[in-house]
Structure formats: C-alpha cells, structure tokens
Coordinates of C-alpha atoms in Angstrom, one line a residue:
M3 CA -52.0 -25.5 -35.8
S4 CA -49.7 -28.6 -36.4
T5 CA -46.3 -28.5 -33.8
H6 CA -44.4 -31.0 -36.5
R7 CA -41.8 -29.1 -38.0
F8 CA -41.1 -29.6 -42.0
D9 CA -37.9 -29.9 -43.5
L10 CA -38.0 -28.4 -47.1
F11 CA -34.9 -30.2 -47.9
A12 CA -35.7 -33.7 -47.0
P13 CA -35.5 -36.5 -49.6
E14 CA -39.0 -36.8 -49.9
A15 CA -40.0 -32.8 -50.4
R16 CA -37.1 -32.5 -52.7
A17 CA -38.8 -35.4 -54.8
N18 CA -42.3 -34.2 -54.3
P19 CA -43.4 -31.5 -52.0
H20 CA -47.1 -31.3 -53.0
P21 CA -48.3 -33.6 -50.5
I22 CA -46.2 -31.4 -47.7
Y23 CA -47.5 -28.3 -48.6
A24 CA -50.9 -29.3 -48.9
E25 CA -50.3 -30.5 -45.1
M26 CA -49.1 -26.8 -44.3
R27 CA -51.9 -25.1 -46.1
R28 CA -54.3 -26.8 -44.6
N29 CA -52.8 -27.0 -40.6
S30 CA -49.8 -24.7 -40.5
P31 CA -50.1 -22.1 -43.0
V32 CA -47.4 -19.8 -41.4
C33 CA -44.7 -21.9 -39.5
Q34 CA -41.0 -22.4 -39.2
V35 CA -39.4 -24.9 -41.3
D36 CA -35.6 -25.8 -41.5
P37 CA -33.4 -25.4 -42.6
G38 CA -32.6 -23.0 -40.2
G39 CA -35.9 -22.3 -38.9
I40 CA -37.0 -19.9 -41.4
W41 CA -40.5 -18.8 -41.8
A42 CA -42.9 -20.5 -44.4
V43 CA -45.9 -18.9 -46.0
A44 CA -47.9 -21.4 -47.7
R45 CA -51.4 -20.2 -48.6
Y46 CA -52.1 -18.0 -52.4
D47 CA -53.4 -15.2 -50.2
D48 CA -50.3 -14.9 -47.7
V49 CA -47.7 -15.6 -50.3
L50 CA -49.8 -12.8 -52.5
F51 CA -49.1 -10.6 -50.0
V52 CA -45.8 -11.0 -49.0
L53 CA -45.2 -10.3 -53.0
K54 CA -47.3 -6.7 -52.7
H55 CA -45.9 -5.4 -49.9
P56 CA -42.1 -4.7 -50.1
E57 CA -41.9 -2.2 -47.5
I58 CA -42.8 -5.3 -45.0
F59 CA -41.3 -8.1 -46.5
S60 CA -37.8 -6.6 -47.6
S61 CA -36.0 -8.1 -50.6
Q62 CA -32.7 -7.4 -48.6
G63 CA -33.9 -11.2 -46.6
F64 CA -32.4 -12.3 -49.9
R65 CA -29.5 -10.7 -49.7
V66 CA -28.4 -11.8 -46.7
T67 CA -28.8 -15.5 -47.8
L68 CA -26.6 -14.4 -50.8
L69 CA -23.8 -13.0 -48.2
A70 CA -22.0 -15.5 -47.3
P71 CA -19.1 -15.3 -44.8
W72 CA -17.1 -17.7 -47.3
L73 CA -17.8 -15.7 -50.3
E74 CA -15.6 -12.5 -50.8
S75 CA -18.2 -11.1 -53.6
N76 CA -21.8 -11.9 -55.0
P77 CA -22.5 -9.9 -57.8
L78 CA -26.3 -10.8 -57.2
A79 CA -26.3 -9.4 -54.1
D80 CA -26.1 -6.1 -54.6
S81 CA -28.5 -6.7 -57.8
L82 CA -32.2 -6.1 -58.9
L83 CA -32.8 -9.2 -56.8
V84 CA -32.4 -7.9 -53.6
L85 CA -33.2 -4.5 -53.8
D86 CA -36.3 -2.6 -52.4
P87 CA -38.1 0.5 -53.9
P88 CA -37.3 3.1 -54.8
E89 CA -33.8 1.6 -55.3
H90 CA -34.9 -1.0 -56.8
N91 CA -37.2 1.3 -59.3
R92 CA -34.2 3.3 -61.0
L93 CA -32.4 0.2 -61.5
R94 CA -35.1 -2.0 -62.9
A95 CA -36.1 0.9 -65.1
L96 CA -32.6 1.2 -66.3
V97 CA -32.3 -2.2 -67.1
S98 CA -35.3 -2.4 -69.1
R99 CA -33.9 -0.1 -71.8
G100 CA -31.8 -3.2 -72.4
F101 CA -33.7 -6.1 -72.2
T102 CA -37.1 -5.0 -73.8
P103 CA -39.8 -7.4 -74.9
G104 CA -39.8 -5.9 -78.5
M105 CA -36.2 -7.2 -78.4
I106 CA -37.3 -10.5 -76.9
A107 CA -40.2 -11.4 -79.8
G108 CA -37.8 -10.5 -82.1
F109 CA -35.4 -13.1 -81.0
E110 CA -38.0 -15.7 -82.3
P111 CA -36.2 -17.4 -85.6
R112 CA -33.1 -18.0 -83.5
V113 CA -34.8 -19.5 -80.6
R114 CA -37.1 -21.5 -83.3
A115 CA -33.9 -22.6 -85.2
I116 CA -31.6 -23.5 -81.6
A117 CA -34.8 -25.5 -80.8
E118 CA -35.1 -27.4 -84.3
E119 CA -31.6 -28.7 -84.2
L120 CA -31.5 -30.0 -80.9
A121 CA -34.8 -31.5 -81.2
G122 CA -33.4 -32.8 -84.6
E123 CA -30.5 -34.6 -82.2
L124 CA -33.2 -36.0 -80.0
E125 CA -35.0 -37.8 -82.8
R126 CA -31.3 -39.2 -84.3
L127 CA -30.1 -40.8 -81.1
G128 CA -33.7 -41.9 -79.8
E129 CA -32.9 -41.8 -76.2
A130 CA -30.8 -39.3 -74.5
D131 CA -31.0 -37.0 -71.1
F132 CA -33.7 -34.4 -71.9
M133 CA -32.1 -31.7 -69.6
A134 CA -28.3 -32.1 -71.2
S135 CA -29.4 -32.4 -74.8
F136 CA -32.1 -30.3 -75.0
A137 CA -33.2 -28.0 -71.7
V138 CA -30.2 -26.5 -70.8
P139 CA -28.7 -25.9 -73.8
L140 CA -31.7 -23.8 -75.5
P141 CA -31.9 -21.3 -73.1
A142 CA -28.0 -21.1 -72.7
R143 CA -27.2 -21.1 -76.2
V144 CA -30.2 -18.2 -76.3
I145 CA -28.6 -16.4 -73.3
C146 CA -25.1 -16.4 -74.7
E147 CA -26.5 -14.8 -78.2
L148 CA -28.2 -12.4 -76.4
L149 CA -25.4 -11.4 -74.0
G150 CA -23.2 -11.6 -77.4
L151 CA -21.2 -14.9 -75.7
D152 CA -19.5 -17.0 -77.4
P153 CA -22.5 -19.8 -77.5
T154 CA -19.6 -23.0 -77.3
L155 CA -19.3 -21.4 -73.7
H156 CA -22.9 -22.6 -72.6
A157 CA -22.0 -25.5 -70.7
E158 CA -19.2 -23.7 -68.7
F159 CA -21.7 -20.8 -68.6
K160 CA -24.2 -23.1 -67.0
R161 CA -21.7 -24.6 -64.4
W162 CA -21.9 -21.1 -63.5
A163 CA -25.4 -20.8 -63.1
D164 CA -25.5 -24.0 -61.1
H165 CA -22.9 -22.6 -58.6
L166 CA -24.6 -19.1 -58.3
A167 CA -27.7 -20.6 -57.1
M168 CA -26.3 -22.7 -54.5
V169 CA -24.8 -19.9 -52.7
S170 CA -26.2 -19.9 -49.1
P171 CA -25.3 -20.1 -45.1
V172 CA -26.1 -23.8 -45.4
T173 CA -24.3 -24.7 -48.4
P174 CA -22.4 -28.0 -48.2
S175 CA -19.0 -27.1 -47.0
E176 CA -17.5 -29.9 -49.8
H177 CA -19.2 -27.2 -52.3
I178 CA -17.4 -24.0 -51.1
P179 CA -14.2 -24.0 -53.0
A180 CA -15.4 -25.1 -56.5
V181 CA -18.6 -21.8 -56.0
R182 CA -15.5 -19.5 -54.4
A183 CA -13.7 -20.0 -57.6
T184 CA -16.8 -20.0 -59.9
V185 CA -17.9 -16.9 -58.6
E186 CA -14.4 -15.4 -58.9
A187 CA -14.0 -16.2 -62.5
M188 CA -17.6 -15.0 -63.5
I189 CA -16.9 -11.8 -62.5
G190 CA -13.5 -11.2 -63.9
F191 CA -14.8 -12.6 -67.0
M192 CA -18.1 -10.4 -67.4
K193 CA -15.6 -7.3 -66.3
E194 CA -13.6 -8.4 -69.5
V195 CA -16.7 -8.7 -71.6
I196 CA -18.2 -5.4 -70.4
A197 CA -14.3 -3.5 -71.3
R198 CA -14.7 -5.2 -75.0
R199 CA -18.1 -3.6 -75.9
R200 CA -17.1 -0.1 -74.3
K201 CA -14.4 -0.4 -76.9
T202 CA -16.5 -1.8 -79.9
P203 CA -20.1 -1.9 -79.1
A204 CA -22.2 -4.9 -80.6
N205 CA -26.1 -5.7 -81.2
D206 CA -26.6 -7.3 -77.9
V207 CA -27.9 -6.8 -74.3
V208 CA -24.4 -5.9 -72.4
T209 CA -24.1 -2.9 -75.3
R210 CA -27.5 -1.7 -75.0
L211 CA -27.2 -1.9 -71.0
L212 CA -24.4 0.8 -71.6
R213 CA -25.8 2.5 -73.6
A214 CA -29.1 2.8 -71.2
E215 CA -29.5 6.2 -69.4
I216 CA -32.3 7.9 -67.4
D217 CA -32.0 11.6 -66.7
G218 CA -28.1 11.3 -66.9
H219 CA -27.7 8.5 -64.6
A220 CA -26.2 5.4 -66.3
L221 CA -25.7 2.1 -65.1
S222 CA -22.3 1.2 -63.5
E223 CA -20.2 -1.3 -63.8
A224 CA -21.2 -3.8 -61.0
E225 CA -24.7 -3.1 -61.6
I226 CA -24.3 -4.4 -65.4
V227 CA -22.2 -7.3 -64.0
G228 CA -25.2 -8.0 -61.2
F229 CA -27.9 -7.7 -64.0
M230 CA -25.5 -9.9 -66.2
S231 CA -25.2 -12.7 -63.2
I232 CA -29.7 -12.3 -63.1
I233 CA -29.6 -13.0 -66.6
L234 CA -27.4 -16.4 -66.5
M235 CA -28.9 -17.8 -63.2
A236 CA -32.3 -16.8 -63.7
G237 CA -32.1 -17.6 -67.5
F238 CA -31.0 -20.9 -67.2
E239 CA -32.6 -22.2 -64.4
T240 CA -36.4 -20.7 -65.2
T241 CA -36.6 -22.8 -68.5
T242 CA -34.6 -25.0 -67.7
N243 CA -36.7 -26.0 -65.0
L244 CA -39.9 -25.3 -66.7
L245 CA -39.1 -27.4 -69.4
T246 CA -38.0 -30.4 -67.8
K247 CA -40.7 -30.8 -65.6
T248 CA -43.5 -30.3 -67.9
V249 CA -42.2 -32.7 -70.1
L250 CA -41.7 -34.8 -67.2
G251 CA -45.4 -34.3 -66.4
L252 CA -46.3 -35.7 -70.1
T253 CA -44.5 -38.8 -69.6
G254 CA -47.9 -39.7 -67.6
R255 CA -50.0 -37.6 -69.4
P256 CA -50.2 -39.1 -73.0
A257 CA -53.5 -38.0 -73.9
D258 CA -52.5 -34.5 -73.3
I259 CA -49.6 -34.7 -75.7
A260 CA -52.1 -36.3 -78.6
R261 CA -54.9 -32.9 -77.6
L262 CA -51.9 -30.8 -78.3
R263 CA -50.5 -32.3 -81.3
A264 CA -54.0 -32.5 -82.8
D265 CA -55.0 -28.6 -81.8
P266 CA -51.6 -26.8 -81.4
A267 CA -53.6 -23.7 -80.6
L268 CA -54.2 -25.3 -76.9
L269 CA -51.0 -25.0 -76.3
A270 CA -51.1 -21.2 -74.8
G271 CA -53.4 -22.4 -71.8
F272 CA -50.9 -25.3 -71.8
T273 CA -48.5 -23.4 -71.1
E274 CA -50.2 -21.2 -68.1
E275 CA -51.3 -24.5 -66.4
A276 CA -47.9 -25.7 -67.1
L277 CA -46.6 -22.4 -65.2
R278 CA -48.9 -22.8 -62.6
F279 CA -48.4 -26.5 -61.6
E280 CA -44.5 -26.9 -61.2
S281 CA -43.4 -23.6 -60.8
P282 CA -40.4 -22.5 -62.4
A283 CA -39.6 -20.6 -59.1
E284 CA -40.4 -22.8 -55.9
I285 CA -39.6 -20.0 -53.1
V286 CA -38.7 -16.5 -53.0
L287 CA -36.8 -15.1 -49.7
R288 CA -38.0 -12.3 -47.7
Q289 CA -37.1 -10.3 -44.1
T290 CA -39.8 -8.4 -42.4
T291 CA -38.8 -5.1 -41.8
T292 CA -41.5 -5.0 -38.8
E293 CA -43.7 -7.7 -36.8
V294 CA -46.6 -9.2 -39.2
T295 CA -49.6 -11.3 -38.9
L296 CA -50.5 -13.8 -41.7
S297 CA -53.4 -16.5 -41.0
G298 CA -53.5 -15.7 -37.5
V299 CA -49.5 -16.3 -36.8
T300 CA -47.1 -13.5 -35.8
I301 CA -43.8 -13.3 -37.9
P302 CA -41.5 -11.2 -35.6
K303 CA -39.5 -8.2 -36.9
G304 CA -36.2 -9.6 -38.9
A305 CA -37.3 -12.8 -39.8
F306 CA -36.4 -14.6 -42.9
V307 CA -39.6 -15.5 -44.9
A308 CA -39.9 -18.3 -47.6
A309 CA -43.1 -17.1 -49.4
I310 CA -43.7 -20.9 -51.7
I311 CA -44.9 -20.0 -54.8
A312 CA -44.9 -23.7 -55.5
S313 CA -47.3 -24.2 -52.3
A314 CA -49.6 -21.0 -53.4
Q315 CA -50.5 -22.1 -57.3
R316 CA -51.9 -25.5 -55.7
D317 CA -53.9 -23.4 -53.4
E318 CA -57.4 -25.3 -52.7
R319 CA -58.6 -22.1 -52.2
K320 CA -57.8 -20.4 -55.2
F321 CA -57.8 -23.0 -57.6
P322 CA -60.4 -26.4 -57.8
E323 CA -59.0 -29.6 -58.0
P324 CA -55.3 -27.8 -57.9
D325 CA -53.4 -31.1 -58.5
R326 CA -55.4 -31.9 -61.5
F327 CA -53.6 -30.7 -64.6
D328 CA -56.1 -28.5 -66.6
M329 CA -54.9 -26.6 -69.7
A330 CA -58.3 -24.5 -70.0
R331 CA -58.1 -23.3 -66.4
K332 CA -57.7 -19.5 -66.4
P333 CA -56.2 -17.9 -63.4
D334 CA -57.1 -14.5 -62.7
V335 CA -53.4 -13.7 -60.8
F336 CA -50.8 -15.0 -62.2
I337 CA -47.4 -15.4 -59.9
A338 CA -45.5 -17.8 -61.3
F339 CA -42.8 -15.2 -62.1
G340 CA -43.5 -13.3 -58.9
H341 CA -45.6 -9.8 -58.3
G342 CA -45.5 -6.5 -57.7
P343 CA -42.3 -4.6 -58.0
H344 CA -40.2 -7.8 -58.4
H345 CA -42.2 -9.6 -61.4
C346 CA -39.6 -11.4 -63.2
L347 CA -37.8 -9.1 -66.4
G348 CA -37.2 -12.4 -67.8
A349 CA -40.6 -13.8 -68.1
P350 CA -41.7 -12.7 -72.0
L351 CA -38.2 -14.4 -72.9
A352 CA -39.0 -17.7 -70.3
R353 CA -42.4 -17.8 -72.4
L354 CA -40.8 -17.5 -75.8
E355 CA -38.5 -20.4 -74.8
M356 CA -41.3 -22.5 -73.6
K357 CA -43.8 -22.1 -76.3
V358 CA -41.3 -22.8 -79.0
G359 CA -39.5 -25.2 -77.8
L360 CA -42.9 -27.6 -77.0
E361 CA -44.2 -26.9 -80.2
T362 CA -41.1 -27.9 -81.6
L363 CA -41.2 -31.2 -79.0
L364 CA -44.6 -31.7 -79.7
R365 CA -44.3 -31.7 -83.5
R366 CA -41.6 -34.4 -84.1
F367 CA -42.6 -36.8 -81.0
E368 CA -46.0 -38.7 -80.4
R369 CA -44.2 -39.4 -76.7
F370 CA -41.6 -39.5 -74.2
E371 CA -41.1 -42.4 -72.2
R372 CA -39.5 -42.5 -68.9
L373 CA -36.3 -44.6 -69.2
P374 CA -35.9 -47.2 -65.8
G375 CA -34.4 -45.7 -62.7
E376 CA -34.8 -42.9 -59.8
L377 CA -34.3 -39.2 -60.5
A378 CA -31.8 -37.2 -58.2
W379 CA -33.2 -33.9 -57.2
N380 CA -31.2 -30.8 -56.5
C381 CA -30.7 -29.0 -53.4
T382 CA -31.6 -25.1 -53.4
L383 CA -34.0 -24.0 -51.7
A384 CA -35.6 -21.5 -55.1
V385 CA -35.8 -23.8 -57.8
R386 CA -36.6 -27.8 -57.8
C387 CA -35.7 -30.0 -60.5
P388 CA -34.2 -33.0 -61.2
H389 CA -30.2 -33.4 -62.4
A390 CA -31.5 -35.3 -65.1
L391 CA -34.3 -36.3 -67.1
P392 CA -33.6 -40.0 -69.5
L393 CA -35.9 -40.3 -72.1
R394 CA -36.8 -42.1 -75.0
F395 CA -38.2 -40.0 -77.8
V396 CA -40.8 -41.6 -79.9
V397 CA -41.5 -40.4 -83.2
P398 CA -44.7 -41.2 -85.1
A399 CA -45.2 -43.0 -88.5
S400 CA -45.8 -39.8 -90.5
S401 CA -42.3 -38.4 -88.6
S402 CA -40.6 -38.0 -92.5
V403 CA -43.3 -35.3 -93.0
R404 CA -42.1 -31.9 -92.0
S405 CA -43.7 -28.3 -91.8
A406 CA -42.0 -26.2 -94.5
R407 CA -42.7 -23.1 -92.3
Y408 CA -40.2 -25.0 -89.6
V409 CA -37.5 -26.0 -91.8
E410 CA -37.2 -22.4 -93.4
A411 CA -37.2 -20.9 -89.2
A412 CA -34.6 -24.1 -88.7
V413 CA -32.2 -22.6 -91.8

C-alpha cells in the first residue's frame, strides 16, 4: 500500500484524475485523501458495495457537508440526497408521482426543438463556447419548462446550481457571501412558485408534486423545495457535464464522429460508453455507521467516505482496456447514475437530453475542433467539468440538406 496522500483538488487531478485513480486502484484502493483526510474508495466492487449498503454507508455523511456553519439553511440538507431508508423510500415514492419516466419521454419533442435551435446558432457562429451556447442552455431550458419557470431566467438558475454545488466545509471564504445570498434568494423564489401553483395549478412538475399523495400523506413545502433544488442542481450539472466532456472527447476522436454520422444506430451504445468513460458524477459522499473493511483496509465508524464512481468505471478488473473508448462495450451493472436506493431519478431525462443533443450536433457538424488555450476546471468533489469549452464547429459540404423529420420537430 502506498503511503502517499492524494489530493483530489490538485490542478493535475482536476484536469485529468484518471492516472491518479489508476494508481489508487493499484496501490491504495481504500485510503485517506485530501481534502480533509476523507476516505476514498477507488475499485469497482468496493464502490458498488458502498452504494448498495446504506445501512453501513449513510447518506447523512453528505448532509454534514451541506450544513456549512456559515449557511443558515440549505434545501438539499433534508432532501432525498441525504436520507436513508425507510425515510428515503417514503419521500422517493411521493416525488416519483410528480416526475415519471412517461412524462419525461413525452417531453422529447420540446427537447429536440430546443436542441435544434441551439445547434442552429452554433452553425451560424462557427466558433463558440460549447458550454455557454449549448451544454448549459439545453438542460436549463428543459428544466425551466418542466418546472413551469420562466425560461429567460435559465442563466440565473445555472448560477444557483453552481453555487449550490460549491457548498462544503472547504468552500473558499471569498465565495461564501455570494453562495449564502444565492441560497436565500433561491429558497424565497421556490416558495413563491409553490404558493402560485397552489392558487393556480399548471401542467408542470411543481403542480404534480403538490398533488402527489400516498396513503393520505403529501409532500411538505420544505420537501418540495428540496426536490426542486435537486432538479436544478443535478439537472443542470449532470447533462451539462456529460455533454461537455463527451464532445471534448470527440474533438480527439474524429473517427468516432464519422462512424456515428454514418450509422446513427450506434448512438445508443456510444451514450452508455460515454457515461462510463466520463461519469457525470465524479464522487458520492457517505458516512460509515460502523467500522467496515474494504480491500483489506478498515475504515472507522463515523468516517466520511468518497466513493469514486469515475474511478470504479475505469477499473481494469471490471472493464478490459478501461481507458479505451469502446462504443460496443456492454457493462452488466451500470453505476454512472448511482445504484441502489439513490439511483438518480433524473437518469431518463439526462439520457434523453444526451441522446437528442448528440443526434442534433452530429447531424449538423462533421467535426468539432478545440480552439487554442488551456481549459480551466471547476473545484467541487461531486462533479468535474471545465468552466468553458471553446470550439470550432465544422459543417459538411452537404450542410444545406436537412432532415424533414428534424425540421418538423423544431417547429
């Protein structure tokens, strides 16, 4: 076992953590790391064990990180994210009534129309920041429509999501005033939305959540605010990060773009491999309820544990040649969206946005080219993504020919 203590916030770890994760899997599969000496779990089987056993690895560990002493209230701190069974089961059953896979599937025409509009603007510009011009506004506008919010406020909601993701015991002091103000404004805004929906119901998720009831039990205002906060943060971060890192990868694999353009049926397998190759969520945090041993290492009771999903999905014990992108790969257990009780409720929406977004981009563009300059990466444990991705969007010679099916969907 290595005695070196890895720093997950080091610049090289943010830019490309996979060599570090590989070393951890080889020599220190369970070890203490920075920040804060939390325990990191790097191998697939161990990460899966953590996700499957909430009675040992409690989500309350995540709650502690959300209750920063400088923050009066955080709607995520009592939400689904931090609850264990059986309380988690009750709340998940209720919110599932307002956020069904059927409702999400029926939203595909709007997702396609939004993606078509954004891709058309990229084609007009020729060069743009892919994140600001496509990867952020696509999920942002979708979420606004699902929640019945003003879509012109999507940039403000993205800022809220970014600030929520920054809340932790190690939040830089210079960011604390802005994050505190954001959380206060967000809670007030969501309570106003809920009050309006009580008076005037609409065809949106908030109204469905207000009507959700099981055995006479309904959701409280705080629980609805918590779930709206999850949708905002996870809905923005998951799809934005996934699209951004996938397109970034495609800038170095033009052969994959050519294959997908020639045979769109390959996109389903490509999407699953993209989820494995660059997980939308990097790490999930838990806290041990008892002493436990993984890979021969004993983790004490009460320890904070970082289950590194991004490392698990490149574990050579599970995936042959894990650093090779293989769209024909077929994993038997998929953990990009978690596993067990906390499997992500929004996974169908993220997959839909990913599928439609990539279909639209690949139909319009022959390739994506990086513009000069180093990428700057964010600094949160849960997700890893660049702040911006400047690209050149190259159209094929036959770009004037459009599919009638897509044109109709965009109208």
